[in-house]
Amino acid sequence: LISTPCLASTGFAFDAANEEKTAKALIDVAKSAGVKHVTFSSATSCGKDNAPSSHKAKAAIEEHLKASGLPWTILRPAAFFEIAARLYPVSQGVVSGVCRGDVKQQWVSLDDLGAAAVNVMLSSDKFSKQTLDIVGDHISGNEMAEKLGRLRKEAFIYKVSWVWRVVMMYMAAAVYEQGVTFQEKYGGSDGDLKVFEKMAANFPEAFQRKVVMTYERFCKRYNLVGRTLPPASDGGRNVVIAGGVLGAVVAGGVTFLPPSVLDEIKRRWAFYGLVLLVFAGLLLRLITALRK
């Protein structure tokens, strides 16, 4: 199973050229080692002309795998529920994200991608030379708020997380391209939901399920329905405070860090930009808690 660099990688998280280079090298090594079958985790709609750079890299990797002569299966998952839930946690009465509320996006659970990969590896002959979309739901932010509200019997609204959106735009441009521009301007992914529905319906009995993880099932499984949710952020003032702290941190780093460290940060900007993004989110949550 080959899965190319992700957000928890060595820092070249969304450097498309390095992702392509790494995956092609892994495929070549697999062929030299006599591997009998390769399953590659790609991305939905990576072949679209207007796909983000990270997706286009995966399309090039797919072609390299097909030309390698190795038996192969390609899984094309959509965006992951779990990553969105971690970056934009649900709060009291509010579901948030970086796209407009009316923009429909394709989603899948990491559980489903894992199940699909195991299923393929258990029956590699059955899935050989197939490209399979792994999509669990196609839903907008407004629809997420409506569904969660119905499950909890409470009123929920969807809000754009402008802090994440702006910081992402300037500090993690490739993430912004994938998570915002591709979704809002080009319609996002257009994977076939029925492909994974059919696979799930034929899961082995040991999997103990034959259904796809939709947003509603995700909410139930990860206890967004029964537990007490944190209070919603106090928007503007908290953003100003967090922005001031982050500005001081960046200014201090530029002033006091040695040039070698600054050069390393520039070289791995995607990774450190995302670290700063996560820090900004945690800082906002801390400020919100302290001001209650």
Short mmCIF file of C-alpha atoms in Angstrom, two decimals:
data_model
loop_
_atom_site.label_atom_id
_atom_site.label_comp_id
_atom_site.label_asym_id
_atom_site.label_seq_id
_atom_site.Cartn_x
_atom_site.Cartn_y
_atom_site.Cartn_z
CA LEU A 1 0.00 0.00 0.00
CA ILE A 2 1.49 3.35 -1.05
CA SER A 3 0.21 6.61 0.42
CA THR A 4 2.24 9.69 -0.47
CA PRO A 5 3.23 12.47 2.01
CA CYS A 6 0.49 13.95 4.16
CA LEU A 7 0.16 16.76 6.72
CA ALA A 8 2.12 14.71 9.27
CA SER A 9 5.01 14.12 6.89
CA THR A 10 8.54 15.50 6.96
CA GLY A 11 7.42 18.96 5.98
CA PHE A 12 7.10 18.65 2.23
CA ALA A 13 3.42 18.19 2.90
CA PHE A 14 1.99 19.93 -0.13
CA ASP A 15 5.07 20.18 -2.32
CA ALA A 16 3.65 18.46 -5.38
CA ALA A 17 7.03 17.88 -7.02
CA ASN A 18 8.43 16.10 -3.95
CA GLU A 19 5.25 14.07 -3.54
CA GLU A 20 5.47 12.87 -7.14
CA LYS A 21 9.19 12.12 -6.87
CA THR A 22 8.77 10.15 -3.63
CA ALA A 23 5.87 8.02 -4.84
CA LYS A 24 7.52 7.17 -8.18
CA ALA A 25 10.65 6.07 -6.31
CA LEU A 26 8.53 3.85 -4.04
CA ILE A 27 6.87 2.25 -7.06
CA ASP A 28 10.26 1.58 -8.68
CA VAL A 29 11.56 0.03 -5.46
CA ALA A 30 8.43 -2.12 -5.19
CA LYS A 31 8.99 -3.42 -8.70
CA SER A 32 12.67 -4.17 -8.01
CA ALA A 33 11.72 -6.01 -4.82
CA GLY A 34 9.24 -8.25 -6.65
CA VAL A 35 6.10 -6.88 -4.98
CA LYS A 36 3.11 -8.71 -6.42
CA HIS A 37 0.49 -5.96 -6.14
CA VAL A 38 0.47 -2.23 -5.33
CA THR A 39 -2.52 -0.35 -3.93
CA PHE A 40 -2.07 3.41 -4.26
CA SER A 41 -4.09 5.95 -2.25
CA SER A 42 -4.65 8.85 -4.65
CA ALA A 43 -7.38 11.54 -4.67
CA THR A 44 -10.75 12.02 -6.33
CA SER A 45 -10.78 14.03 -9.55
CA CYS A 46 -6.99 14.21 -9.72
CA GLY A 47 -7.22 14.01 -13.50
CA LYS A 48 -9.28 17.20 -13.89
CA ASP A 49 -7.59 20.04 -15.77
CA ASN A 50 -8.34 22.45 -12.93
CA ALA A 51 -7.34 20.07 -10.12
CA PRO A 52 -4.99 21.50 -7.46
CA SER A 53 -1.27 20.86 -7.84
CA SER A 54 -1.21 18.19 -5.13
CA HIS A 55 -3.92 16.26 -6.98
CA LYS A 56 -2.17 16.59 -10.34
CA ALA A 57 0.91 15.06 -8.75
CA LYS A 58 -1.19 12.05 -7.78
CA ALA A 59 -2.43 11.75 -11.38
CA ALA A 60 1.19 11.58 -12.56
CA ILE A 61 1.90 8.94 -9.92
CA GLU A 62 -1.08 6.91 -11.13
CA GLU A 63 0.27 6.93 -14.70
CA HIS A 64 3.73 5.87 -13.48
CA LEU A 65 2.18 2.97 -11.55
CA LYS A 66 0.15 1.83 -14.57
CA ALA A 67 3.25 1.95 -16.79
CA SER A 68 5.40 0.05 -14.27
CA GLY A 69 4.07 -3.37 -15.22
CA LEU A 70 3.05 -4.08 -11.62
CA PRO A 71 -0.45 -5.32 -10.84
CA TRP A 72 -2.21 -2.29 -9.34
CA THR A 73 -5.34 -0.87 -7.77
CA ILE A 74 -5.91 2.85 -7.27
CA LEU A 75 -8.12 4.22 -4.49
CA ARG A 76 -9.31 7.79 -4.92
CA PRO A 77 -10.63 9.09 -1.57
CA ALA A 78 -12.40 12.42 -1.13
CA ALA A 79 -11.60 14.90 1.67
CA PHE A 80 -11.58 13.36 5.16
CA PHE A 81 -14.25 14.03 7.78
CA GLU A 82 -11.71 13.47 10.57
CA ILE A 83 -9.30 16.17 9.40
CA ALA A 84 -12.10 18.72 9.05
CA ALA A 85 -13.43 17.81 12.50
CA ARG A 86 -9.99 18.40 14.00
CA LEU A 87 -9.27 21.67 12.21
CA TYR A 88 -12.79 23.11 12.58
CA PRO A 89 -14.32 21.53 15.71
CA VAL A 90 -18.08 21.78 16.12
CA SER A 91 -19.18 24.16 18.89
CA GLN A 92 -22.51 25.01 20.48
CA GLY A 93 -24.90 25.84 17.67
CA VAL A 94 -22.15 26.24 15.08
CA VAL A 95 -20.61 24.06 12.37
CA SER A 96 -17.67 25.79 10.68
CA GLY A 97 -15.31 25.37 7.74
CA VAL A 98 -13.30 27.36 5.22
CA CYS A 99 -15.69 27.20 2.25
CA ARG A 100 -18.95 29.04 1.76
CA GLY A 101 -21.91 27.32 3.33
CA ASP A 102 -23.66 26.62 0.03
CA VAL A 103 -20.66 24.83 -1.54
CA LYS A 104 -21.19 21.07 -1.71
CA GLN A 105 -18.06 18.97 -1.12
CA GLN A 106 -17.30 15.27 -1.26
CA TRP A 107 -16.22 13.62 1.97
CA VAL A 108 -15.15 10.23 3.27
CA SER A 109 -14.11 8.79 6.61
CA LEU A 110 -10.59 7.51 7.19
CA ASP A 111 -12.31 4.38 8.51
CA ASP A 112 -13.83 3.82 5.08
CA LEU A 113 -10.55 4.38 3.25
CA GLY A 114 -8.88 1.89 5.58
CA ALA A 115 -11.66 -0.64 5.04
CA ALA A 116 -11.42 -0.22 1.27
CA ALA A 117 -7.65 -0.71 1.32
CA VAL A 118 -7.90 -3.87 3.43
CA ASN A 119 -10.66 -5.21 1.19
CA VAL A 120 -8.50 -4.66 -1.90
CA MET A 121 -5.45 -6.28 -0.33
CA LEU A 122 -7.51 -9.29 0.76
CA SER A 123 -8.82 -9.73 -2.80
CA SER A 124 -6.18 -8.10 -4.98
CA ASP A 125 -7.04 -10.25 -8.03
CA LYS A 126 -10.65 -9.08 -7.88
CA PHE A 127 -9.68 -5.39 -7.86
CA SER A 128 -6.61 -5.53 -10.10
CA LYS A 129 -6.28 -2.71 -12.66
CA GLN A 130 -9.26 -0.82 -11.20
CA THR A 131 -9.48 2.84 -10.18
CA LEU A 132 -12.05 3.20 -7.41
CA ASP A 133 -13.58 6.41 -6.04
CA ILE A 134 -13.90 6.27 -2.25
CA VAL A 135 -16.63 8.81 -1.41
CA GLY A 136 -19.01 8.65 1.53
CA ASP A 137 -21.09 11.82 1.20
CA HIS A 138 -21.62 14.90 -0.96
CA ILE A 139 -22.81 17.68 1.32
CA SER A 140 -22.51 21.42 1.93
CA GLY A 141 -21.69 23.20 5.19
CA ASN A 142 -25.27 24.43 5.46
CA GLU A 143 -26.54 20.86 5.07
CA MET A 144 -24.09 19.64 7.74
CA ALA A 145 -25.47 22.21 10.18
CA GLU A 146 -29.03 21.18 9.34
CA LYS A 147 -28.32 17.47 9.79
CA LEU A 148 -26.43 17.89 13.07
CA GLY A 149 -29.17 20.16 14.37
CA ARG A 150 -31.78 17.53 13.56
CA LEU A 151 -29.73 14.81 15.29
CA ARG A 152 -29.19 16.90 18.44
CA LYS A 153 -32.65 18.53 18.29
CA GLU A 154 -30.99 21.95 18.50
CA ALA A 155 -30.58 24.90 16.15
CA PHE A 156 -27.25 24.92 14.27
CA ILE A 157 -25.86 27.31 11.69
CA TYR A 158 -22.81 27.11 9.44
CA LYS A 159 -20.14 29.80 9.65
CA VAL A 160 -17.04 30.37 7.54
CA SER A 161 -13.93 30.27 9.74
CA TRP A 162 -12.32 33.41 8.36
CA VAL A 163 -9.31 33.09 10.65
CA TRP A 164 -8.42 29.69 9.20
CA ARG A 165 -9.23 30.87 5.70
CA VAL A 166 -7.01 33.96 5.81
CA VAL A 167 -4.11 32.28 7.61
CA MET A 168 -4.33 29.37 5.19
CA MET A 169 -4.32 31.73 2.21
CA TYR A 170 -1.08 33.40 3.25
CA MET A 171 0.74 30.63 5.13
CA ALA A 172 -0.36 27.41 3.43
CA ALA A 173 -1.21 28.41 -0.13
CA ALA A 174 -1.32 24.86 -1.51
CA VAL A 175 -3.77 23.84 1.22
CA TYR A 176 -5.92 26.86 0.33
CA GLU A 177 -5.81 25.88 -3.35
CA GLN A 178 -7.05 22.40 -2.51
CA GLY A 179 -9.49 23.24 0.27
CA VAL A 180 -11.02 26.50 -0.98
CA THR A 181 -10.19 27.49 -4.58
CA PHE A 182 -10.77 24.03 -6.05
CA GLN A 183 -14.06 23.68 -4.16
CA GLU A 184 -15.55 27.13 -4.70
CA LYS A 185 -14.24 28.05 -8.15
CA TYR A 186 -14.05 24.70 -9.93
CA GLY A 187 -16.74 22.63 -8.27
CA GLY A 188 -14.39 20.36 -6.32
CA SER A 189 -14.31 16.60 -6.67
CA ASP A 190 -16.82 14.67 -8.74
CA GLY A 191 -16.16 11.11 -7.63
CA ASP A 192 -18.81 8.43 -8.13
CA LEU A 193 -20.48 7.73 -4.76
CA LYS A 194 -21.96 4.45 -6.01
CA VAL A 195 -18.52 2.83 -6.46
CA PHE A 196 -17.80 2.66 -2.74
CA GLU A 197 -21.44 1.96 -1.85
CA LYS A 198 -21.17 -1.19 -3.98
CA MET A 199 -17.86 -2.19 -2.38
CA ALA A 200 -19.19 -1.65 1.15
CA ALA A 201 -22.31 -3.70 0.43
CA ASN A 202 -19.99 -6.63 -0.33
CA PHE A 203 -17.58 -6.22 2.58
CA PRO A 204 -16.47 -9.51 4.20
CA GLU A 205 -18.49 -10.51 7.25
CA ALA A 206 -15.45 -9.86 9.45
CA PHE A 207 -15.83 -6.14 8.75
CA GLN A 208 -19.16 -6.21 10.64
CA ARG A 209 -20.69 -3.50 8.47
CA LYS A 210 -21.93 -3.05 4.94
CA VAL A 211 -22.69 0.68 4.94
CA VAL A 212 -20.81 3.84 4.00
CA MET A 213 -19.91 6.47 6.62
CA THR A 214 -22.13 9.44 5.73
CA TYR A 215 -21.94 12.71 7.68
CA GLU A 216 -24.83 11.65 9.93
CA ARG A 217 -23.16 8.32 10.72
CA PHE A 218 -19.88 10.14 11.33
CA CYS A 219 -21.59 12.45 13.86
CA LYS A 220 -23.05 9.47 15.71
CA ARG A 221 -19.85 7.43 15.68
CA TYR A 222 -17.65 10.25 16.96
CA ASN A 223 -20.10 11.37 19.62
CA LEU A 224 -21.09 14.72 18.19
CA VAL A 225 -24.70 13.92 19.04
CA GLY A 226 -24.76 13.07 22.75
CA ARG A 227 -21.88 14.99 24.32
CA THR A 228 -21.71 18.59 25.53
CA LEU A 229 -20.12 20.82 22.91
CA PRO A 230 -17.66 23.65 23.67
CA PRO A 231 -18.96 27.23 23.52
CA ALA A 232 -18.79 29.08 20.23
CA SER A 233 -15.90 31.50 19.69
CA ASP A 234 -16.43 35.21 20.31
CA GLY A 235 -15.37 36.08 16.79
CA GLY A 236 -13.76 39.44 16.14
CA ARG A 237 -12.14 40.40 19.45
CA ASN A 238 -10.58 36.98 19.90
CA VAL A 239 -9.21 37.11 16.36
CA VAL A 240 -7.55 40.48 17.07
CA ILE A 241 -5.96 39.14 20.26
CA ALA A 242 -4.77 35.94 18.59
CA GLY A 243 -3.47 37.91 15.61
CA GLY A 244 -1.46 40.14 17.92
CA VAL A 245 0.09 37.16 19.69
CA LEU A 246 0.90 35.41 16.41
CA GLY A 247 2.39 38.61 15.01
CA ALA A 248 4.63 38.91 18.06
CA VAL A 249 5.71 35.28 17.69
CA VAL A 250 6.57 35.73 13.99
CA ALA A 251 8.36 39.02 14.59
CA GLY A 252 10.34 37.50 17.45
CA GLY A 253 11.31 34.55 15.31
CA VAL A 254 12.52 36.72 12.44
CA THR A 255 14.49 38.90 14.85
CA PHE A 256 16.10 36.31 17.10
CA LEU A 257 16.33 33.03 15.19
CA PRO A 258 19.63 32.32 13.41
CA PRO A 259 19.63 32.48 9.58
CA SER A 260 20.08 28.70 9.30
CA VAL A 261 16.82 28.12 11.17
CA LEU A 262 14.98 30.70 9.07
CA ASP A 263 16.27 29.06 5.90
CA GLU A 264 14.97 25.69 7.15
CA ILE A 265 11.55 27.23 7.83
CA LYS A 266 11.46 28.71 4.32
CA ARG A 267 12.47 25.36 2.82
CA ARG A 268 9.68 23.52 4.64
CA TRP A 269 7.17 26.35 4.59
CA ALA A 270 4.14 24.08 4.08
CA PHE A 271 4.81 22.14 7.26
CA TYR A 272 5.62 25.14 9.47
CA GLY A 273 2.76 27.14 8.01
CA LEU A 274 0.37 24.38 9.01
CA VAL A 275 1.94 24.20 12.48
CA LEU A 276 1.28 27.93 12.85
CA LEU A 277 -2.25 27.38 11.57
CA VAL A 278 -2.91 24.74 14.23
CA PHE A 279 -1.34 26.99 16.89
CA ALA A 280 -3.66 29.83 15.85
CA GLY A 281 -6.69 27.57 16.27
CA LEU A 282 -5.58 26.37 19.69
CA LEU A 283 -4.84 29.93 20.75
CA LEU A 284 -8.32 31.05 19.72
CA ARG A 285 -9.88 28.22 21.70
CA LEU A 286 -7.80 29.12 24.76
CA ILE A 287 -8.72 32.79 24.53
CA THR A 288 -12.40 31.88 24.18
CA ALA A 289 -12.24 29.64 27.26
CA LEU A 290 -10.44 32.26 29.36
CA ARG A 291 -12.92 34.99 28.44
CA LYS A 292 -15.97 32.96 29.44
#
